[in-house]
PDB file of C-alpha atoms in Angstrom:
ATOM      1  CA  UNK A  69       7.803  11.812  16.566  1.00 77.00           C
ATOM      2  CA  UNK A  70      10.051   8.698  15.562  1.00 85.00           C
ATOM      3  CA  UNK A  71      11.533   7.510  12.396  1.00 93.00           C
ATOM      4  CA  UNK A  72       9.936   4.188  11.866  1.00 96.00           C
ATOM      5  CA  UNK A  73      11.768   1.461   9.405  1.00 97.00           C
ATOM      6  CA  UNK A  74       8.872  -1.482   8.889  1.00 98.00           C
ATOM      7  CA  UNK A  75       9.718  -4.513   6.877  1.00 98.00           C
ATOM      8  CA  UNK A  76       7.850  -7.375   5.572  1.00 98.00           C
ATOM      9  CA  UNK A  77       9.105 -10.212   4.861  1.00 98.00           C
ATOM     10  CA  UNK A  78       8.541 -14.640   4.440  1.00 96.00           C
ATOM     11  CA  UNK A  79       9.488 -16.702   7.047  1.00 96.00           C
ATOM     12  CA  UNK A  80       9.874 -19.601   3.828  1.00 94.00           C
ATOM     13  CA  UNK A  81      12.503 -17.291   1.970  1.00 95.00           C
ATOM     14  CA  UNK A  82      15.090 -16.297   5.151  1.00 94.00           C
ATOM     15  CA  UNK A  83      15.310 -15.715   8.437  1.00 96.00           C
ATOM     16  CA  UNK A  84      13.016 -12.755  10.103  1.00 97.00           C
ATOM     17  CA  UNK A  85      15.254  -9.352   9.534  1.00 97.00           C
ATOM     18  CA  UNK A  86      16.652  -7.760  13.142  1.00 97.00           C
ATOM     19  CA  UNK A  87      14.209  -5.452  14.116  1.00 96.00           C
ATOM     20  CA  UNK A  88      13.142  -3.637  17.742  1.00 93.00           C
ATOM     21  CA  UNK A  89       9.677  -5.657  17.550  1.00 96.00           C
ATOM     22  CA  UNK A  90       8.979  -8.764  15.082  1.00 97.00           C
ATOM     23  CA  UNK A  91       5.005  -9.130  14.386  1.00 97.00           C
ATOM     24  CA  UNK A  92       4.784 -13.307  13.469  1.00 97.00           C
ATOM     25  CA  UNK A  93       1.086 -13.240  10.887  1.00 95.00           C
ATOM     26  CA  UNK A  94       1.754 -16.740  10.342  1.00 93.00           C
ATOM     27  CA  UNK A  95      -0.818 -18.766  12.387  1.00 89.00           C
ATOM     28  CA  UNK A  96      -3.248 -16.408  13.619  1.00 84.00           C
ATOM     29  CA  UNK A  97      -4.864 -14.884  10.353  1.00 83.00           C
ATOM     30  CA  UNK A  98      -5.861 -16.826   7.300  1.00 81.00           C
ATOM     31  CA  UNK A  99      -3.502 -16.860   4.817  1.00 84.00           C
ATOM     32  CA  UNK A 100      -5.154 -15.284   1.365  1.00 84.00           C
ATOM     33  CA  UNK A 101      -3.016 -18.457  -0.552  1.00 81.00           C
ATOM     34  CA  UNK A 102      -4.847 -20.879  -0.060  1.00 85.00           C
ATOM     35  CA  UNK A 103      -7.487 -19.327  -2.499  1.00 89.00           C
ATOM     36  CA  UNK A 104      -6.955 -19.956  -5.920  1.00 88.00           C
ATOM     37  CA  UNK A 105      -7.683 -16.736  -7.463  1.00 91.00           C
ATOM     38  CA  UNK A 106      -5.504 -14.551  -4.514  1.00 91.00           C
ATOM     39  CA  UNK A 107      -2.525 -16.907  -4.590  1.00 90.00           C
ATOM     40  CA  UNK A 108      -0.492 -15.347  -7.175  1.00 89.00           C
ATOM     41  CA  UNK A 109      -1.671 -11.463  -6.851  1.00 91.00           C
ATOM     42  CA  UNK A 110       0.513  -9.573  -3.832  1.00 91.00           C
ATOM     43  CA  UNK A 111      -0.511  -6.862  -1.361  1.00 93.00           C
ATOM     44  CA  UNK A 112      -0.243  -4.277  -4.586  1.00 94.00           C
ATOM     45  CA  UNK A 113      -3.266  -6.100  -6.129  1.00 94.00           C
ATOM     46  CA  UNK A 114      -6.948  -4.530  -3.985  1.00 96.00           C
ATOM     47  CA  UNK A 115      -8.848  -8.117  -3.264  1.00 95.00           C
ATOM     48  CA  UNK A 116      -5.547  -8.991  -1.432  1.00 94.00           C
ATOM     49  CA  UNK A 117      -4.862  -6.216   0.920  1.00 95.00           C
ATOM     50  CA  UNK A 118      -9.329  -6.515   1.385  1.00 95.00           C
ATOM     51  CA  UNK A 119      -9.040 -10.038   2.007  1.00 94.00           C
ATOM     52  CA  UNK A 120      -6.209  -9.471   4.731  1.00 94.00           C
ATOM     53  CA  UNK A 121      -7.562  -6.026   6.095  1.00 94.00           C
ATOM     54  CA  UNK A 122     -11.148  -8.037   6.281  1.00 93.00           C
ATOM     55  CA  UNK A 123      -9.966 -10.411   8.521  1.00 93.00           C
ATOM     56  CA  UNK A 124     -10.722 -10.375  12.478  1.00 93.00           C
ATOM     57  CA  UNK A 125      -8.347  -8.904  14.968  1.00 94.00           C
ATOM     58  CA  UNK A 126      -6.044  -7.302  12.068  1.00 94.00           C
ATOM     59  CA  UNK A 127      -6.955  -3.792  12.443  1.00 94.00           C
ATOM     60  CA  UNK A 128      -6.557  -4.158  16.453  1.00 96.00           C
ATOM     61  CA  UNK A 129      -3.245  -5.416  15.837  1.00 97.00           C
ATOM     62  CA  UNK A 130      -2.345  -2.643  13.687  1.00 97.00           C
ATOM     63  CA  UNK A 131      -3.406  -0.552  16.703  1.00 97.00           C
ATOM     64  CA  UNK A 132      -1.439  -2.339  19.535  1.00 97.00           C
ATOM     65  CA  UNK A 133       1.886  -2.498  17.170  1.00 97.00           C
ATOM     66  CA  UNK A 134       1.712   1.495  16.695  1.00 97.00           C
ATOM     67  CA  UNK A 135       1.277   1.628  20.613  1.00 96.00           C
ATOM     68  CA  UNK A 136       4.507  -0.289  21.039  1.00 95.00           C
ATOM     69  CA  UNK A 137       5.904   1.713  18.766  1.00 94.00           C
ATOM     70  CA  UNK A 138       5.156   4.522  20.630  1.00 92.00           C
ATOM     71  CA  UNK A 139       6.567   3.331  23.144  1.00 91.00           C
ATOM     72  CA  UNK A 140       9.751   2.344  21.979  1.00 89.00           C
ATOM     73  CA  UNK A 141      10.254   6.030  20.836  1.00 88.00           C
ATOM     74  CA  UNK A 142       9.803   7.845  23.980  1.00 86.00           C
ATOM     75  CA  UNK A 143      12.559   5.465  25.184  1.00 81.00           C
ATOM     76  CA  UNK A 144      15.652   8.173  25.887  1.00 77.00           C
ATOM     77  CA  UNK A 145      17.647   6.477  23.295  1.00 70.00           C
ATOM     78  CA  UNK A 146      14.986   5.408  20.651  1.00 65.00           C
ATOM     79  CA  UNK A 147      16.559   6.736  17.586  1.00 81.00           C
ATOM     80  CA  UNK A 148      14.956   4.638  14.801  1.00 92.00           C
ATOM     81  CA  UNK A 149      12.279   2.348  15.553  1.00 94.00           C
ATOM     82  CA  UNK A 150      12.682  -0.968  13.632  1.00 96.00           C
ATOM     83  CA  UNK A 151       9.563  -3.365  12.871  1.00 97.00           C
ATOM     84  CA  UNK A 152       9.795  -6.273  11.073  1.00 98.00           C
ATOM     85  CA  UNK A 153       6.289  -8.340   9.993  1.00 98.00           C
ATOM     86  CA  UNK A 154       6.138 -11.796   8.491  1.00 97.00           C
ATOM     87  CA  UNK A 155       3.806 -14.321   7.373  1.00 95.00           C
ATOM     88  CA  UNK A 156       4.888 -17.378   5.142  1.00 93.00           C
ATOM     89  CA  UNK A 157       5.800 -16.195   1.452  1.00 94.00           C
ATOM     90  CA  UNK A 158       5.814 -12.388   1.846  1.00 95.00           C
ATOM     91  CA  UNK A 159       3.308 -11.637  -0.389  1.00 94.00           C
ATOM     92  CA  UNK A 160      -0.027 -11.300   1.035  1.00 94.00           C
ATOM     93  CA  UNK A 161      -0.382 -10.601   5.029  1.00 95.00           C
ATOM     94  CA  UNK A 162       3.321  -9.435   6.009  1.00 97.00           C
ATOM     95  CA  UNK A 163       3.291  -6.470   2.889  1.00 97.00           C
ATOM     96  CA  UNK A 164      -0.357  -5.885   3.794  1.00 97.00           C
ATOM     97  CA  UNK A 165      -0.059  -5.094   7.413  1.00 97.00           C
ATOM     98  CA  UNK A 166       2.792  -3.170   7.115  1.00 98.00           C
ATOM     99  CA  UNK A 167       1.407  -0.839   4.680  1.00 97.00           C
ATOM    100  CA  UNK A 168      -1.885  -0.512   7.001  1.00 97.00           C
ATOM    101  CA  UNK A 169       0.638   0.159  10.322  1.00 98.00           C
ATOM    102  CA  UNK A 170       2.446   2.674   7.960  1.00 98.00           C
ATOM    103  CA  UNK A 171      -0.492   4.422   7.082  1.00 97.00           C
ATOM    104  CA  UNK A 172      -1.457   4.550  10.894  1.00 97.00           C
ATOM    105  CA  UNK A 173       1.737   6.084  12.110  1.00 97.00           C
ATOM    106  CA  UNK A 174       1.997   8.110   9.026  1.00 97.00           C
ATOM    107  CA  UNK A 175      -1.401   9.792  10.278  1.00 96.00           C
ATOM    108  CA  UNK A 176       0.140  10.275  14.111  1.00 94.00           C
ATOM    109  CA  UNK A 177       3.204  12.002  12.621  1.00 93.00           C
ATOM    110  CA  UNK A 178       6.069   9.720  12.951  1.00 94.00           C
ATOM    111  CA  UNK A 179       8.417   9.506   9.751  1.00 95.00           C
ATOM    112  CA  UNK A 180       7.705   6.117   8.317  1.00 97.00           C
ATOM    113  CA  UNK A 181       9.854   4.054   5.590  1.00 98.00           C
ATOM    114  CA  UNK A 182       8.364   0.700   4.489  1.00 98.00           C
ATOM    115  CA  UNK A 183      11.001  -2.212   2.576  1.00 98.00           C
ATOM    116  CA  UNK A 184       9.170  -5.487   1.641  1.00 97.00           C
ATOM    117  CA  UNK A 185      12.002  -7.788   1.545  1.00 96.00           C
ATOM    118  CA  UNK A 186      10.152 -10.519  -0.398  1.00 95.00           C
ATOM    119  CA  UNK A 187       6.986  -9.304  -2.075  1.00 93.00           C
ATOM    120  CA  UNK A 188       8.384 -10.065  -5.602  1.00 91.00           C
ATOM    121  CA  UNK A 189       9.582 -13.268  -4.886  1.00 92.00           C
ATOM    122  CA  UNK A 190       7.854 -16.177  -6.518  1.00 88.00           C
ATOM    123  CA  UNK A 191       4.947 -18.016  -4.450  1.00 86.00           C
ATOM    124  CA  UNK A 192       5.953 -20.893  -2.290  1.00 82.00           C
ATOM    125  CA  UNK A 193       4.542 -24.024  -3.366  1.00 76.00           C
ATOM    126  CA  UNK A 194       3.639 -25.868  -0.033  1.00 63.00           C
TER     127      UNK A 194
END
């Protein structure tokens, strides 16, 4: 199986990192800020990663992003397969997803190493 780097990260902090496959969470699943009591707890804090895990069409993306994955590493030169996933502050979907893809590919064997570039950042105020 493949070694597998995933990062999360905010599109409001920097630019996306350079990665083999960059997921975008932005506009497609509900952003957990906009409720008061989840803004300022992070994908370490259980009513976040629910709220984000809870939401339709996560889990089959999750699914489709380890199939690309898998195919990226039976490429003949695949060496380490880089994924980079970002919503708009780092601290809610991006982290979230990444851990839930890294538990998924941990399961199907592949070595997995997970960096979330801005989870400890402070919360964009929009």
């Amino acid at each position: 199986m493949a070694a597998v780097e995933i990062v999360s990260f905010g599109y409001l902090h920097d630019a996306p990192p350079a990665a083999h496959l960059t997921i975008d969470l932005r506009h497609h699943f509900r952003d957990p800020h906009v409720s008061p009591e989840l803004r300022y707890m992070t994908a370490e804090d259980e009513p976040v990663r629910a709220a984000v895990l809870g939401t339709p069409g996560i889990t089959d993306l999750v699914e489709a992003t380890a199939a690309a994955i898998d195919a990226f590493a039976s490429g003949p030169s695949a060496g380490t397969v880089t994924v980079a996933d970002g919503c708009a502050g780092g601290r809610h979907r991006a982290p979230t997803f990444a851990g839930a893809l890294a538990e998924r590919l941990t399961a199907a064997g592949h070595r997995v190493s997970v960096h979330h570039r801005d989870l400890g950042k402070d919360v964009v105020q929009r």
